[in-house]
Amino acid sequence: FTTTQRHHKFGWSFSVVFCEKCHQVCIESWDHLDLVGHLPVGLVTRNSSLHKVIGIFLDDTNACISLVDCTEADLIAQFNDVMFDKPLWPAFCVNPSEKITVELKIKTGQEINYMPVHLLPI
């Protein structure tokens, strides 16, 4: 679905947005209503493209959710003290913009081969 909201007040979110401050595409990470991460990922010029693979790793052993830039093998944000005793209801959305187009593909199982090994818990 699409929304004008960049985050959700009842959960953890990340948004790929055209940032008016940076004048480029940025990834924002939200812990409920708090902006906890802001990562510029690339300049946008007419007819340019940027390809990013973002992984979401649910770690019930360490009670955290990690957002991973699998393209650059880097950690974007980590949400700690996550309770996994209740069901998680994942929701994915794209913030519409006339400046950028974002394509969302959800991959599972054997389609996932980009998770950097050094970012996985031991």
Coordinates of C-alpha atoms in Angstrom, one line a residue:
F1 CA 0.0 0.0 0.0
T2 CA 1.1 3.6 -0.3
T3 CA 0.9 6.2 2.5
T4 CA 2.0 9.7 3.1
Q5 CA 3.3 8.6 6.6
R6 CA 7.0 7.8 6.7
H7 CA 6.7 5.6 9.9
H8 CA 4.1 3.9 12.1
K9 CA 3.5 4.9 15.7
F10 CA 3.0 1.3 16.8
G11 CA 6.2 -0.3 15.5
W12 CA 9.6 -0.2 13.8
S13 CA 9.8 1.2 10.3
F14 CA 12.2 2.1 7.6
S15 CA 11.5 4.4 4.8
V16 CA 13.2 5.0 1.5
V17 CA 12.5 8.7 0.8
F18 CA 13.7 11.7 -1.1
C19 CA 15.1 13.8 1.7
E20 CA 14.5 17.5 1.4
K21 CA 17.4 18.2 3.7
C22 CA 20.0 16.2 1.8
H23 CA 18.5 16.5 -1.6
Q24 CA 19.0 12.9 -2.3
V25 CA 17.6 9.4 -1.5
C26 CA 17.9 8.5 2.2
I27 CA 16.9 5.6 4.3
E28 CA 15.2 6.6 7.6
S29 CA 14.8 4.2 10.5
W30 CA 12.1 4.7 13.0
D31 CA 11.5 3.2 16.5
H32 CA 7.8 3.9 16.8
L33 CA 7.7 7.8 16.7
D34 CA 11.4 8.3 17.1
L35 CA 13.8 8.8 14.2
V36 CA 16.8 6.6 15.1
G37 CA 18.7 6.5 11.8
H38 CA 19.2 8.6 8.7
L39 CA 21.4 7.2 6.0
P40 CA 22.0 9.1 2.7
V41 CA 22.3 6.4 0.0
G42 CA 22.8 8.3 -3.3
L43 CA 22.3 11.4 -5.3
V44 CA 19.4 11.6 -7.6
T45 CA 19.7 13.1 -11.1
R46 CA 17.3 12.9 -14.0
N47 CA 17.2 9.3 -15.4
S48 CA 19.6 8.0 -12.8
S49 CA 19.0 4.8 -10.9
L50 CA 20.2 3.3 -7.6
H51 CA 19.9 -0.4 -6.7
K52 CA 19.9 -1.4 -3.1
V53 CA 19.1 -4.7 -1.4
I54 CA 17.9 -4.2 2.2
G55 CA 17.7 -7.1 4.5
I56 CA 15.5 -7.3 7.6
F57 CA 16.9 -9.8 10.1
L58 CA 14.8 -11.0 13.0
D59 CA 17.0 -12.2 15.8
D60 CA 15.0 -13.7 18.6
T61 CA 18.1 -15.0 20.5
N62 CA 19.4 -11.4 21.0
A63 CA 15.9 -9.8 21.0
C64 CA 16.6 -7.4 18.1
I65 CA 15.7 -6.5 14.5
S66 CA 18.5 -5.5 12.2
L67 CA 18.2 -3.5 9.0
V68 CA 21.1 -4.5 6.7
D69 CA 22.4 -2.8 3.5
C70 CA 23.2 -6.1 1.8
T71 CA 24.6 -4.2 -1.2
E72 CA 27.3 -2.5 0.9
A73 CA 27.5 -5.2 3.6
D74 CA 26.7 -2.7 6.3
L75 CA 24.4 -2.3 9.3
I76 CA 21.8 0.5 8.8
A77 CA 20.0 0.3 12.1
Q78 CA 19.2 -2.1 14.9
F79 CA 16.2 -2.1 17.1
N80 CA 17.0 -3.7 20.5
D81 CA 14.9 -5.2 23.3
V82 CA 12.3 -6.5 20.9
M83 CA 9.7 -8.8 22.4
F84 CA 9.0 -11.8 20.3
D85 CA 6.4 -13.3 22.6
K86 CA 3.5 -11.8 20.6
P87 CA 3.1 -12.1 16.8
L88 CA 4.8 -9.6 14.6
W89 CA 2.7 -8.1 11.9
P90 CA 5.0 -7.0 9.1
A91 CA 3.8 -4.2 6.9
F92 CA 5.6 -2.8 3.9
C93 CA 4.8 0.5 2.2
V94 CA 6.3 3.0 -0.2
N95 CA 6.1 6.7 0.4
P96 CA 5.0 8.2 -3.0
S97 CA 7.0 11.0 -4.4
E98 CA 7.3 12.8 -7.7
K99 CA 11.1 12.8 -7.3
I100 CA 11.8 9.1 -7.0
T101 CA 10.4 5.7 -7.8
V102 CA 10.8 2.9 -5.3
E103 CA 10.3 -0.7 -6.3
L104 CA 9.6 -3.1 -3.4
K105 CA 10.4 -6.8 -3.8
I106 CA 9.9 -9.2 -0.9
K107 CA 12.3 -12.1 -1.0
T108 CA 12.2 -15.2 1.2
G109 CA 13.8 -18.5 1.7
Q110 CA 16.3 -19.5 -1.0
E111 CA 15.9 -16.2 -2.8
I112 CA 17.9 -14.6 0.0
N113 CA 21.6 -14.8 -0.7
Y114 CA 22.9 -11.3 0.0
M115 CA 23.0 -11.3 3.9
P116 CA 26.6 -10.4 4.8
V117 CA 28.0 -13.2 7.0
H118 CA 29.9 -10.8 9.3
L119 CA 26.7 -9.2 10.3
L120 CA 25.0 -12.4 11.4
P121 CA 25.2 -13.2 15.1
I122 CA 27.6 -15.9 16.2

